[in-house]
mmCIF file of C-alpha atoms in Angstrom:
data_model
loop_
_atom_site.group_PDB
_atom_site.id
_atom_site.type_symbol
_atom_site.label_atom_id
_atom_site.label_comp_id
_atom_site.label_asym_id
_atom_site.label_seq_id
_atom_site.Cartn_x
_atom_site.Cartn_y
_atom_site.Cartn_z
ATOM 1 C CA UNK M 1 70.552 18.878 13.679
ATOM 2 C CA UNK M 2 68.633 15.614 13.355
ATOM 3 C CA UNK M 3 65.311 17.477 13.580
ATOM 4 C CA UNK M 4 66.424 19.948 10.927
ATOM 5 C CA UNK M 5 67.434 17.092 8.608
ATOM 6 C CA UNK M 6 64.082 15.391 9.065
ATOM 7 C CA UNK M 7 62.210 18.627 8.369
ATOM 8 C CA UNK M 8 64.293 19.207 5.265
ATOM 9 C CA UNK M 9 63.681 15.687 3.923
ATOM 10 C CA UNK M 10 59.962 15.974 4.680
ATOM 11 C CA UNK M 11 59.902 19.266 2.793
ATOM 12 C CA UNK M 12 61.607 17.664 -0.204
ATOM 13 C CA UNK M 13 59.006 14.882 -0.253
ATOM 14 C CA UNK M 14 56.102 17.305 0.022
ATOM 15 C CA UNK M 15 57.524 19.643 -2.591
ATOM 16 C CA UNK M 16 58.236 16.694 -4.875
ATOM 17 C CA UNK M 17 54.539 15.813 -4.842
ATOM 18 C CA UNK M 18 53.410 19.381 -5.506
ATOM 19 C CA UNK M 19 56.007 19.913 -8.250
ATOM 20 C CA UNK M 20 54.878 16.752 -10.055
ATOM 21 C CA UNK M 21 51.273 17.952 -9.912
ATOM 22 C CA UNK M 22 51.988 21.592 -10.745
ATOM 23 C CA UNK M 23 54.284 20.922 -13.692
ATOM 24 C CA UNK M 24 51.914 18.225 -14.911
ATOM 25 C CA UNK M 25 48.748 20.334 -14.693
ATOM 26 C CA UNK M 26 50.163 23.669 -15.857
ATOM 27 C CA UNK M 27 52.871 22.618 -18.319
ATOM 28 C CA UNK M 28 53.199 19.057 -19.568
ATOM 29 C CA UNK M 29 49.520 18.262 -20.159
ATOM 30 C CA UNK M 30 49.023 21.150 -22.568
ATOM 31 C CA UNK M 31 50.504 19.415 -25.612
ATOM 32 C CA UNK M 32 48.148 16.468 -25.020
ATOM 33 C CA UNK M 33 45.002 18.555 -24.477
ATOM 34 C CA UNK M 34 45.754 21.235 -27.102
ATOM 35 C CA UNK M 35 44.222 19.362 -30.093
ATOM 36 C CA UNK M 36 40.896 18.968 -28.258
ATOM 37 C CA UNK M 37 40.926 22.666 -27.340
ATOM 38 C CA UNK M 38 41.760 23.670 -30.896
ATOM 39 C CA UNK M 39 38.958 21.517 -32.286
ATOM 40 C CA UNK M 40 36.378 23.043 -29.947
ATOM 41 C CA UNK M 41 37.453 26.642 -30.452
ATOM 42 C CA UNK M 42 38.323 26.281 -34.144
ATOM 43 C CA UNK M 43 41.887 27.442 -33.628
ATOM 44 C CA UNK M 44 45.093 26.152 -35.171
ATOM 45 C CA UNK M 45 48.116 24.787 -33.322
ATOM 46 C CA UNK M 46 49.879 28.118 -33.849
ATOM 47 C CA UNK M 47 47.139 30.021 -31.997
ATOM 48 C CA UNK M 48 47.206 27.557 -29.119
ATOM 49 C CA UNK M 49 50.957 27.732 -28.714
ATOM 50 C CA UNK M 50 50.791 31.517 -28.949
ATOM 51 C CA UNK M 51 48.597 31.420 -25.845
ATOM 52 C CA UNK M 52 51.015 28.980 -24.223
ATOM 53 C CA UNK M 53 53.928 31.317 -24.958
ATOM 54 C CA UNK M 54 51.876 34.051 -23.341
ATOM 55 C CA UNK M 55 51.811 32.031 -20.124
ATOM 56 C CA UNK M 56 55.606 31.728 -20.198
ATOM 57 C CA UNK M 57 56.013 35.434 -20.885
ATOM 58 C CA UNK M 58 53.692 36.536 -18.078
ATOM 59 C CA UNK M 59 55.431 34.061 -15.781
ATOM 60 C CA UNK M 60 58.740 35.697 -16.586
ATOM 61 C CA UNK M 61 57.375 39.156 -15.879
ATOM 62 C CA UNK M 62 55.887 38.082 -12.538
ATOM 63 C CA UNK M 63 58.922 36.067 -11.359
ATOM 64 C CA UNK M 64 60.787 38.985 -9.726
ATOM 65 C CA UNK M 65 57.694 39.710 -7.626
ATOM 66 C CA UNK M 66 57.302 36.104 -6.540
ATOM 67 C CA UNK M 67 60.953 35.974 -5.487
ATOM 68 C CA UNK M 68 60.719 39.241 -3.595
ATOM 69 C CA UNK M 69 57.567 38.115 -1.778
ATOM 70 C CA UNK M 70 59.157 34.747 -0.963
ATOM 71 C CA UNK M 71 61.915 36.614 0.881
ATOM 72 C CA UNK M 72 59.542 39.037 2.565
ATOM 73 C CA UNK M 73 56.678 36.776 3.611
ATOM 74 C CA UNK M 74 58.214 33.288 3.441
ATOM 75 C CA UNK M 75 58.301 31.015 0.397
ATOM 76 C CA UNK M 76 55.821 28.565 1.917
ATOM 77 C CA UNK M 77 53.148 31.262 2.218
ATOM 78 C CA UNK M 78 53.753 32.351 -1.353
ATOM 79 C CA UNK M 79 53.320 28.768 -2.594
ATOM 80 C CA UNK M 80 50.124 28.403 -0.530
ATOM 81 C CA UNK M 81 48.519 31.372 -2.282
ATOM 82 C CA UNK M 82 49.961 30.159 -5.582
ATOM 83 C CA UNK M 83 48.053 26.881 -5.270
ATOM 84 C CA UNK M 84 44.763 28.759 -4.959
ATOM 85 C CA UNK M 85 45.681 31.063 -7.851
ATOM 86 C CA UNK M 86 46.518 28.066 -10.044
ATOM 87 C CA UNK M 87 43.223 26.369 -9.162
ATOM 88 C CA UNK M 88 41.262 29.546 -9.910
ATOM 89 C CA UNK M 89 42.957 30.047 -13.276
ATOM 90 C CA UNK M 90 42.241 26.419 -14.281
ATOM 91 C CA UNK M 91 38.583 26.839 -13.298
ATOM 92 C CA UNK M 92 38.367 30.031 -15.373
ATOM 93 C CA UNK M 93 39.772 28.142 -18.356
ATOM 94 C CA UNK M 94 37.311 25.275 -17.899
ATOM 95 C CA UNK M 95 34.363 27.673 -17.737
ATOM 96 C CA UNK M 96 35.382 29.819 -20.722
ATOM 97 C CA UNK M 97 32.638 29.696 -23.381
ATOM 98 C CA UNK M 98 34.779 30.940 -26.288
ATOM 99 C CA UNK M 99 38.333 31.505 -27.442
ATOM 100 C CA UNK M 100 38.033 35.205 -26.624
ATOM 101 C CA UNK M 101 37.601 34.340 -22.955
ATOM 102 C CA UNK M 102 39.725 31.178 -22.873
ATOM 103 C CA UNK M 103 42.943 32.791 -24.178
ATOM 104 C CA UNK M 104 43.218 35.471 -21.439
ATOM 105 C CA UNK M 105 42.066 32.955 -18.815
ATOM 106 C CA UNK M 106 44.772 30.529 -19.933
ATOM 107 C CA UNK M 107 47.406 33.254 -19.813
ATOM 108 C CA UNK M 108 46.500 33.823 -16.157
ATOM 109 C CA UNK M 109 47.946 30.384 -15.378
ATOM 110 C CA UNK M 110 51.299 31.997 -16.100
ATOM 111 C CA UNK M 111 50.734 34.368 -13.198
ATOM 112 C CA UNK M 112 50.461 31.410 -10.823
ATOM 113 C CA UNK M 113 53.422 29.385 -12.114
ATOM 114 C CA UNK M 114 56.284 31.446 -10.611
ATOM 115 C CA UNK M 115 54.657 31.116 -7.183
ATOM 116 C CA UNK M 116 54.431 27.305 -7.180
ATOM 117 C CA UNK M 117 57.182 25.963 -9.458
ATOM 118 C CA UNK M 118 60.926 25.455 -9.030
ATOM 119 C CA UNK M 119 62.097 28.980 -8.228
ATOM 120 C CA UNK M 120 59.864 29.328 -5.158
ATOM 121 C CA UNK M 121 60.225 25.647 -4.204
ATOM 122 C CA UNK M 122 64.008 26.102 -4.129
ATOM 123 C CA UNK M 123 63.519 29.131 -1.885
ATOM 124 C CA UNK M 124 61.519 26.963 0.547
ATOM 125 C CA UNK M 125 64.427 24.542 0.874
ATOM 126 C CA UNK M 126 66.909 27.375 1.361
ATOM 127 C CA UNK M 127 64.766 28.999 4.054
ATOM 128 C CA UNK M 128 64.360 25.689 5.927
ATOM 129 C CA UNK M 129 68.048 24.732 5.873
ATOM 130 C CA UNK M 130 70.528 26.800 3.813
ATOM 131 C CA UNK M 131 73.420 24.400 4.420
ATOM 132 C CA UNK M 132 71.708 21.302 3.050
ATOM 133 C CA UNK M 133 69.722 23.154 0.365
ATOM 134 C CA UNK M 134 72.003 22.315 -2.617
ATOM 135 C CA UNK M 135 71.681 18.589 -1.930
ATOM 136 C CA UNK M 136 67.925 18.863 -1.301
ATOM 137 C CA UNK M 137 67.469 20.786 -4.560
ATOM 138 C CA UNK M 138 69.023 17.845 -6.403
ATOM 139 C CA UNK M 139 66.656 15.442 -4.639
ATOM 140 C CA UNK M 140 63.683 17.633 -5.504
ATOM 141 C CA UNK M 141 64.495 17.824 -9.222
ATOM 142 C CA UNK M 142 64.968 14.054 -9.243
ATOM 143 C CA UNK M 143 61.437 13.534 -7.871
ATOM 144 C CA UNK M 144 59.816 16.266 -9.960
ATOM 145 C CA UNK M 145 61.349 14.778 -13.100
ATOM 146 C CA UNK M 146 58.600 12.154 -13.017
ATOM 147 C CA UNK M 147 55.970 14.798 -13.808
ATOM 148 C CA UNK M 148 56.057 14.329 -17.575
ATOM 149 C CA UNK M 149 56.324 10.548 -17.182
ATOM 150 C CA UNK M 150 53.113 10.533 -15.121
ATOM 151 C CA UNK M 151 51.044 13.316 -16.660
ATOM 152 C CA UNK M 152 51.557 12.625 -20.378
ATOM 153 C CA UNK M 153 49.903 9.180 -20.129
ATOM 154 C CA UNK M 154 47.452 10.404 -17.460
ATOM 155 C CA UNK M 155 46.203 13.242 -19.659
ATOM 156 C CA UNK M 156 45.965 10.873 -22.635
ATOM 157 C CA UNK M 157 43.937 8.357 -20.642
ATOM 158 C CA UNK M 158 41.634 10.983 -19.111
ATOM 159 C CA UNK M 159 40.954 12.470 -22.544
ATOM 160 C CA UNK M 160 39.486 9.130 -23.645
ATOM 161 C CA UNK M 161 36.651 9.446 -21.125
ATOM 162 C CA UNK M 162 36.390 13.151 -20.271
ATOM 163 C CA UNK M 163 36.510 16.517 -22.002
ATOM 164 C CA UNK M 164 39.457 18.848 -21.581
ATOM 165 C CA UNK M 165 37.192 21.049 -19.445
ATOM 166 C CA UNK M 166 36.538 18.161 -17.055
ATOM 167 C CA UNK M 167 40.264 17.489 -16.889
ATOM 168 C CA UNK M 168 41.015 21.128 -16.050
ATOM 169 C CA UNK M 169 38.485 20.993 -13.213
ATOM 170 C CA UNK M 170 40.132 17.799 -11.962
ATOM 171 C CA UNK M 171 43.507 19.522 -12.111
ATOM 172 C CA UNK M 172 42.098 22.451 -10.129
ATOM 173 C CA UNK M 173 40.926 19.968 -7.482
ATOM 174 C CA UNK M 174 44.451 18.535 -7.267
ATOM 175 C CA UNK M 175 45.776 22.022 -6.575
ATOM 176 C CA UNK M 176 43.182 22.668 -3.852
ATOM 177 C CA UNK M 177 43.095 19.314 -2.081
ATOM 178 C CA UNK M 178 46.732 18.166 -2.418
ATOM 179 C CA UNK M 179 49.048 21.084 -3.218
ATOM 180 C CA UNK M 180 47.353 23.675 -1.017
ATOM 181 C CA UNK M 181 47.533 21.626 2.231
ATOM 182 C CA UNK M 182 51.172 20.671 1.601
ATOM 183 C CA UNK M 183 52.154 24.264 0.856
ATOM 184 C CA UNK M 184 50.252 25.493 3.928
ATOM 185 C CA UNK M 185 52.147 22.946 6.038
ATOM 186 C CA UNK M 186 55.433 24.140 4.540
ATOM 187 C CA UNK M 187 54.495 27.734 5.315
ATOM 188 C CA UNK M 188 54.724 26.824 9.004
ATOM 189 C CA UNK M 189 58.311 25.609 8.490
ATOM 190 C CA UNK M 190 59.768 28.424 6.426
ATOM 191 C CA UNK M 191 61.011 31.738 7.647
ATOM 192 C CA UNK M 192 61.548 34.989 5.858
ATOM 193 C CA UNK M 193 64.933 35.606 4.254
ATOM 194 C CA UNK M 194 66.890 38.679 5.275
ATOM 195 C CA UNK M 195 66.570 41.461 2.749
ATOM 196 C CA UNK M 196 69.534 42.469 0.638
ATOM 197 C CA UNK M 197 71.327 45.439 2.166
ATOM 198 C CA UNK M 198 73.676 47.460 -0.025
ATOM 199 C CA UNK M 199 77.178 47.362 1.352
ATOM 200 C CA UNK M 200 80.480 48.718 0.198
ATOM 201 C CA UNK M 201 82.772 46.071 1.612
ATOM 202 C CA UNK M 202 84.803 44.024 -0.835
ATOM 203 C CA UNK M 203 84.651 40.914 1.332
ATOM 204 C CA UNK M 204 82.541 37.940 0.283
ATOM 205 C CA UNK M 205 79.323 37.543 2.257
ATOM 206 C CA UNK M 206 80.706 34.557 4.118
ATOM 207 C CA UNK M 207 77.991 34.460 6.743
ATOM 208 C CA UNK M 208 75.416 33.839 4.031
ATOM 209 C CA UNK M 209 77.453 31.231 2.166
ATOM 210 C CA UNK M 210 78.104 33.301 -0.962
ATOM 211 C CA UNK M 211 81.523 33.488 -2.593
ATOM 212 C CA UNK M 212 81.148 36.807 -4.435
ATOM 213 C CA UNK M 213 82.217 40.187 -3.145
ATOM 214 C CA UNK M 214 79.595 42.922 -3.040
ATOM 215 C CA UNK M 215 81.297 44.821 -5.875
ATOM 216 C CA UNK M 216 81.015 41.876 -8.282
ATOM 217 C CA UNK M 217 77.487 40.722 -7.430
ATOM 218 C CA UNK M 218 75.633 42.947 -9.895
ATOM 219 C CA UNK M 219 77.849 41.989 -12.839
ATOM 220 C CA UNK M 220 77.648 38.319 -11.900
ATOM 221 C CA UNK M 221 73.837 38.468 -11.686
ATOM 222 C CA UNK M 222 73.579 39.983 -15.165
ATOM 223 C CA UNK M 223 75.942 37.391 -16.621
ATOM 224 C CA UNK M 224 74.209 34.452 -14.900
ATOM 225 C CA UNK M 225 70.777 35.629 -16.044
ATOM 226 C CA UNK M 226 72.148 35.977 -19.581
ATOM 227 C CA UNK M 227 73.739 32.525 -19.496
ATOM 228 C CA UNK M 228 70.534 30.864 -18.322
ATOM 229 C CA UNK M 229 68.544 32.833 -20.924
ATOM 230 C CA UNK M 230 70.781 31.505 -23.737
ATOM 231 C CA UNK M 231 70.531 27.945 -22.406
ATOM 232 C CA UNK M 232 66.754 28.205 -21.960
ATOM 233 C CA UNK M 233 66.313 29.510 -25.493
ATOM 234 C CA UNK M 234 68.080 26.463 -26.909
ATOM 235 C CA UNK M 235 66.222 24.094 -24.580
ATOM 236 C CA UNK M 236 62.751 25.555 -25.166
ATOM 237 C CA UNK M 237 63.223 25.778 -28.917
ATOM 238 C CA UNK M 238 64.097 22.119 -29.204
ATOM 239 C CA UNK M 239 61.694 20.755 -26.584
ATOM 240 C CA UNK M 240 58.742 22.286 -28.429
ATOM 241 C CA UNK M 241 59.795 20.688 -31.729
ATOM 242 C CA UNK M 242 61.736 17.605 -30.635
ATOM 243 C CA UNK M 243 59.932 14.898 -32.627
ATOM 244 C CA UNK M 244 59.296 17.070 -35.755
ATOM 245 C CA UNK M 245 62.987 18.022 -35.952
ATOM 246 C CA UNK M 246 64.101 14.405 -35.605
ATOM 247 C CA UNK M 247 61.689 13.511 -38.392
ATOM 248 C CA UNK M 248 62.899 16.406 -40.556
ATOM 249 C CA UNK M 249 66.531 15.286 -40.412
ATOM 250 C CA UNK M 250 65.505 11.906 -41.826
ATOM 251 C CA UNK M 251 64.574 9.617 -38.949
ATOM 252 C CA UNK M 252 60.977 9.168 -40.068
ATOM 253 C CA UNK M 253 58.945 6.914 -37.762
ATOM 254 C CA UNK M 254 61.997 6.299 -35.568
ATOM 255 C CA UNK M 255 61.809 9.915 -34.357
ATOM 256 C CA UNK M 256 59.275 9.090 -31.631
ATOM 257 C CA UNK M 257 61.333 6.141 -30.401
ATOM 258 C CA UNK M 258 64.519 8.207 -30.234
ATOM 259 C CA UNK M 259 62.620 11.005 -28.481
ATOM 260 C CA UNK M 260 61.740 8.668 -25.614
ATOM 261 C CA UNK M 261 65.441 8.500 -24.696
ATOM 262 C CA UNK M 262 65.276 12.126 -23.548
ATOM 263 C CA UNK M 263 63.332 11.452 -20.328
ATOM 264 C CA UNK M 264 65.503 8.606 -18.975
ATOM 265 C CA UNK M 265 68.653 10.584 -19.830
ATOM 266 C CA UNK M 266 67.321 13.566 -17.909
ATOM 267 C CA UNK M 267 66.619 11.352 -14.898
ATOM 268 C CA UNK M 268 70.013 9.627 -15.167
ATOM 269 C CA UNK M 269 71.907 12.932 -15.132
ATOM 270 C CA UNK M 270 70.096 14.022 -11.966
ATOM 271 C CA UNK M 271 70.756 10.666 -10.331
ATOM 272 C CA UNK M 272 74.457 10.834 -11.190
ATOM 273 C CA UNK M 273 74.609 14.393 -9.859
ATOM 274 C CA UNK M 274 72.974 13.231 -6.626
ATOM 275 C CA UNK M 275 75.640 10.560 -6.168
ATOM 276 C CA UNK M 276 78.813 12.392 -7.217
ATOM 277 C CA UNK M 277 77.673 15.993 -7.577
ATOM 278 C CA UNK M 278 79.351 17.044 -4.330
ATOM 279 C CA UNK M 279 82.727 16.568 -6.027
ATOM 280 C CA UNK M 280 81.938 19.323 -8.550
ATOM 281 C CA UNK M 281 81.269 22.975 -7.854
ATOM 282 C CA UNK M 282 77.951 24.480 -8.924
ATOM 283 C CA UNK M 283 79.908 26.618 -11.389
ATOM 284 C CA UNK M 284 81.438 23.542 -13.024
ATOM 285 C CA UNK M 285 78.017 21.868 -13.291
ATOM 286 C CA UNK M 286 76.597 25.043 -14.867
ATOM 287 C CA UNK M 287 79.278 25.055 -17.558
ATOM 288 C CA UNK M 288 78.931 21.304 -18.150
ATOM 289 C CA UNK M 289 75.133 21.331 -18.375
ATOM 290 C CA UNK M 290 75.134 24.282 -20.768
ATOM 291 C CA UNK M 291 77.859 22.725 -22.945
ATOM 292 C CA UNK M 292 75.894 19.481 -23.323
ATOM 293 C CA UNK M 293 73.045 21.331 -25.084
ATOM 294 C CA UNK M 294 74.932 22.627 -28.190
ATOM 295 C CA UNK M 295 76.991 19.424 -28.207
ATOM 296 C CA UNK M 296 73.728 17.499 -28.517
ATOM 297 C CA UNK M 297 72.640 19.598 -31.503
ATOM 298 C CA UNK M 298 75.961 18.901 -33.185
ATOM 299 C CA UNK M 299 75.258 15.165 -33.017
ATOM 300 C CA UNK M 300 72.440 15.703 -35.524
ATOM 301 C CA UNK M 301 74.837 17.591 -37.812
ATOM 302 C CA UNK M 302 77.511 14.897 -38.044
ATOM 303 C CA UNK M 303 78.695 14.085 -41.614
ATOM 304 C CA UNK M 304 77.317 11.034 -43.500
ATOM 305 C CA UNK M 305 79.923 8.409 -42.449
ATOM 306 C CA UNK M 306 78.307 8.503 -39.009
ATOM 307 C CA UNK M 307 74.931 6.667 -39.081
ATOM 308 C CA UNK M 308 72.042 9.097 -38.576
ATOM 309 C CA UNK M 309 70.399 6.884 -35.974
ATOM 310 C CA UNK M 310 73.622 6.822 -33.919
ATOM 311 C CA UNK M 311 73.860 10.603 -33.996
ATOM 312 C CA UNK M 312 70.197 10.912 -33.045
ATOM 313 C CA UNK M 313 70.592 8.591 -30.061
ATOM 314 C CA UNK M 314 73.628 10.551 -28.882
ATOM 315 C CA UNK M 315 71.621 13.751 -29.341
ATOM 316 C CA UNK M 316 68.736 12.502 -27.177
ATOM 317 C CA UNK M 317 71.116 11.316 -24.455
ATOM 318 C CA UNK M 318 73.193 14.499 -24.313
ATOM 319 C CA UNK M 319 70.173 16.791 -24.631
ATOM 320 C CA UNK M 320 68.364 14.980 -21.811
ATOM 321 C CA UNK M 321 71.438 15.124 -19.577
ATOM 322 C CA UNK M 322 71.951 18.821 -20.267
ATOM 323 C CA UNK M 323 68.307 19.569 -19.514
ATOM 324 C CA UNK M 324 68.358 17.530 -16.303
ATOM 325 C CA UNK M 325 71.481 19.214 -14.924
ATOM 326 C CA UNK M 326 70.308 22.657 -16.024
ATOM 327 C CA UNK M 327 67.215 22.487 -13.810
ATOM 328 C CA UNK M 328 69.416 21.659 -10.801
ATOM 329 C CA UNK M 329 71.995 24.351 -11.353
ATOM 330 C CA UNK M 330 69.289 27.003 -11.722
ATOM 331 C CA UNK M 331 68.865 26.679 -7.965
ATOM 332 C CA UNK M 332 72.335 25.719 -6.765
ATOM 333 C CA UNK M 333 74.479 28.231 -8.664
ATOM 334 C CA UNK M 334 72.777 31.398 -7.340
ATOM 335 C CA UNK M 335 72.919 29.939 -3.824
ATOM 336 C CA UNK M 336 76.625 29.133 -4.129
ATOM 337 C CA UNK M 337 77.572 32.559 -5.479
ATOM 338 C CA UNK M 338 75.158 34.902 -3.679
ATOM 339 C CA UNK M 339 74.296 32.968 -0.519
ATOM 340 C CA UNK M 340 70.877 32.697 1.087
ATOM 341 C CA UNK M 341 70.418 36.416 1.772
ATOM 342 C CA UNK M 342 67.791 37.646 -0.688
ATOM 343 C CA UNK M 343 67.906 34.265 -2.461
ATOM 344 C CA UNK M 344 64.271 34.408 -3.569
ATOM 345 C CA UNK M 345 64.626 37.817 -5.180
ATOM 346 C CA UNK M 346 67.849 36.849 -6.956
ATOM 347 C CA UNK M 347 66.317 33.639 -8.269
ATOM 348 C CA UNK M 348 63.207 35.547 -9.343
ATOM 349 C CA UNK M 349 65.273 37.945 -11.450
ATOM 350 C CA UNK M 350 67.168 35.091 -13.100
ATOM 351 C CA UNK M 351 63.937 33.198 -13.757
ATOM 352 C CA UNK M 352 62.398 36.323 -15.268
ATOM 353 C CA UNK M 353 65.151 36.601 -17.867
ATOM 354 C CA UNK M 354 65.040 32.871 -18.547
ATOM 355 C CA UNK M 355 61.275 32.636 -19.058
ATOM 356 C CA UNK M 356 60.995 35.868 -21.044
ATOM 357 C CA UNK M 357 63.553 34.670 -23.577
ATOM 358 C CA UNK M 358 62.331 31.068 -23.700
ATOM 359 C CA UNK M 359 58.739 32.195 -24.356
ATOM 360 C CA UNK M 360 59.763 33.370 -27.834
ATOM 361 C CA UNK M 361 62.080 30.445 -28.611
ATOM 362 C CA UNK M 362 59.505 27.972 -30.031
ATOM 363 C CA UNK M 363 58.195 30.533 -32.539
ATOM 364 C CA UNK M 364 61.618 31.740 -33.648
ATOM 365 C CA UNK M 365 62.876 28.185 -34.033
ATOM 366 C CA UNK M 366 59.724 27.153 -35.933
ATOM 367 C CA UNK M 367 60.162 30.065 -38.351
ATOM 368 C CA UNK M 368 63.804 29.196 -39.048
ATOM 369 C CA UNK M 369 62.933 25.503 -39.342
ATOM 370 C CA UNK M 370 60.219 26.135 -41.925
ATOM 371 C CA UNK M 371 62.085 28.809 -43.852
ATOM 372 C CA UNK M 372 65.646 27.436 -43.916
ATOM 373 C CA UNK M 373 65.382 23.780 -42.925
ATOM 374 C CA UNK M 374 66.454 21.687 -39.915
ATOM 375 C CA UNK M 375 70.220 21.942 -40.387
ATOM 376 C CA UNK M 376 70.262 25.752 -40.302
ATOM 377 C CA UNK M 377 67.856 25.767 -37.364
ATOM 378 C CA UNK M 378 70.034 23.314 -35.433
ATOM 379 C CA UNK M 379 73.179 25.293 -36.246
ATOM 380 C CA UNK M 380 71.665 28.528 -34.951
ATOM 381 C CA UNK M 381 70.340 26.821 -31.807
ATOM 382 C CA UNK M 382 73.781 25.307 -31.194
ATOM 383 C CA UNK M 383 75.372 28.745 -31.618
ATOM 384 C CA UNK M 384 73.013 30.227 -29.025
ATOM 385 C CA UNK M 385 73.908 27.373 -26.671
ATOM 386 C CA UNK M 386 77.615 28.077 -27.178
ATOM 387 C CA UNK M 387 77.002 31.715 -26.240
ATOM 388 C CA UNK M 388 75.577 30.376 -22.980
ATOM 389 C CA UNK M 389 78.740 28.354 -22.342
ATOM 390 C CA UNK M 390 80.929 31.397 -23.008
ATOM 391 C CA UNK M 391 78.813 33.470 -20.631
ATOM 392 C CA UNK M 392 79.193 30.981 -17.784
ATOM 393 C CA UNK M 393 82.947 30.776 -18.413
ATOM 394 C CA UNK M 394 82.994 34.554 -17.977
ATOM 395 C CA UNK M 395 81.129 34.102 -14.680
ATOM 396 C CA UNK M 396 83.730 31.548 -13.571
ATOM 397 C CA UNK M 397 86.483 34.049 -14.330
ATOM 398 C CA UNK M 398 84.652 36.728 -12.372
ATOM 399 C CA UNK M 399 84.268 34.389 -9.394
ATOM 400 C CA UNK M 400 87.963 33.516 -9.499
ATOM 401 C CA UNK M 401 89.002 37.178 -9.568
ATOM 402 C CA UNK M 402 86.537 37.986 -6.784
ATOM 403 C CA UNK M 403 87.911 35.199 -4.595
ATOM 404 C CA UNK M 404 91.542 36.096 -5.256
ATOM 405 C CA UNK M 405 90.846 39.780 -4.623
ATOM 406 C CA UNK M 406 89.237 38.976 -1.301
#
């Protein structure tokens, strides 16, 4: 037991390092490097973010495969190959002579992301120690939350002395010389998950830790994927336009200052969940995290007697907390309801729905924002978030009926 705990903690530390690097190199740095890319290729911000949305879309399409392979071959092996794929895609981007070659090369980074980001990292922790996995997932998201804090200023500083191409090559080196060895080491610790076998029994799969009966699993999976898709749409729409929206509602130069509250709030929610999260079920955390997102939007829609700056601060706090908890529950809720049997495949399907929907969110939100203004855009985003809350409440009802029936 002691050896298993040490292996699990070592895995969390190693994965924390690779998640910081992978999210930083493939996700967070883009907004910093995009202007330099656009200037060189003569492309507008819209073109650049169209390519970025393409990476999210292709990541969503590939996610079911990455989850299935994580179960079949071991999540550690999948992440090992993912590190090399990420490095190769970054090198292709750095060597692209024109936009016509850069855009498809950049989209290939989306192929690598499902193999090295949260969904496969969570599968590693489940395969090492299913019993402690929910707690380790919380620890991992707490560590990985520093990715934006580290890579936003790092990318800004590097861009002062190097070109974006040099930075991409440096990022590729990080994948090869840091992430690859850690993932290879983890591949020696992980084992394959048992495949999902269709059964007719109505009993919950107790041996695998899941609480759902076989007859309710398919419906629950559809509802959970839908709930996460709604939540991800609201999150992605706002994250891509956070500072512009705050400025559009009247904050002006204070928008950037208020926006900085998001990161610490995200970290605080994960820290609180680490301390007292065991007292709440994964289902309760899912409902709470999803509810915080539309509630945050409503803070920017409060009537005039409430000072705008107060509403904006409440928005940033609630939005950050909802985002922080959402990343945790993406891993813990499927594990709690379905167990560790076929966990990678289940998580891959959920991630596919989430990424596919969120890839379109920034463009849809931008269109509504420009055409109808910030208040309508916020109202619609809040409505989508509420649909997510309703969906997870339906899942809770399904779980209750499944448990009582058993």
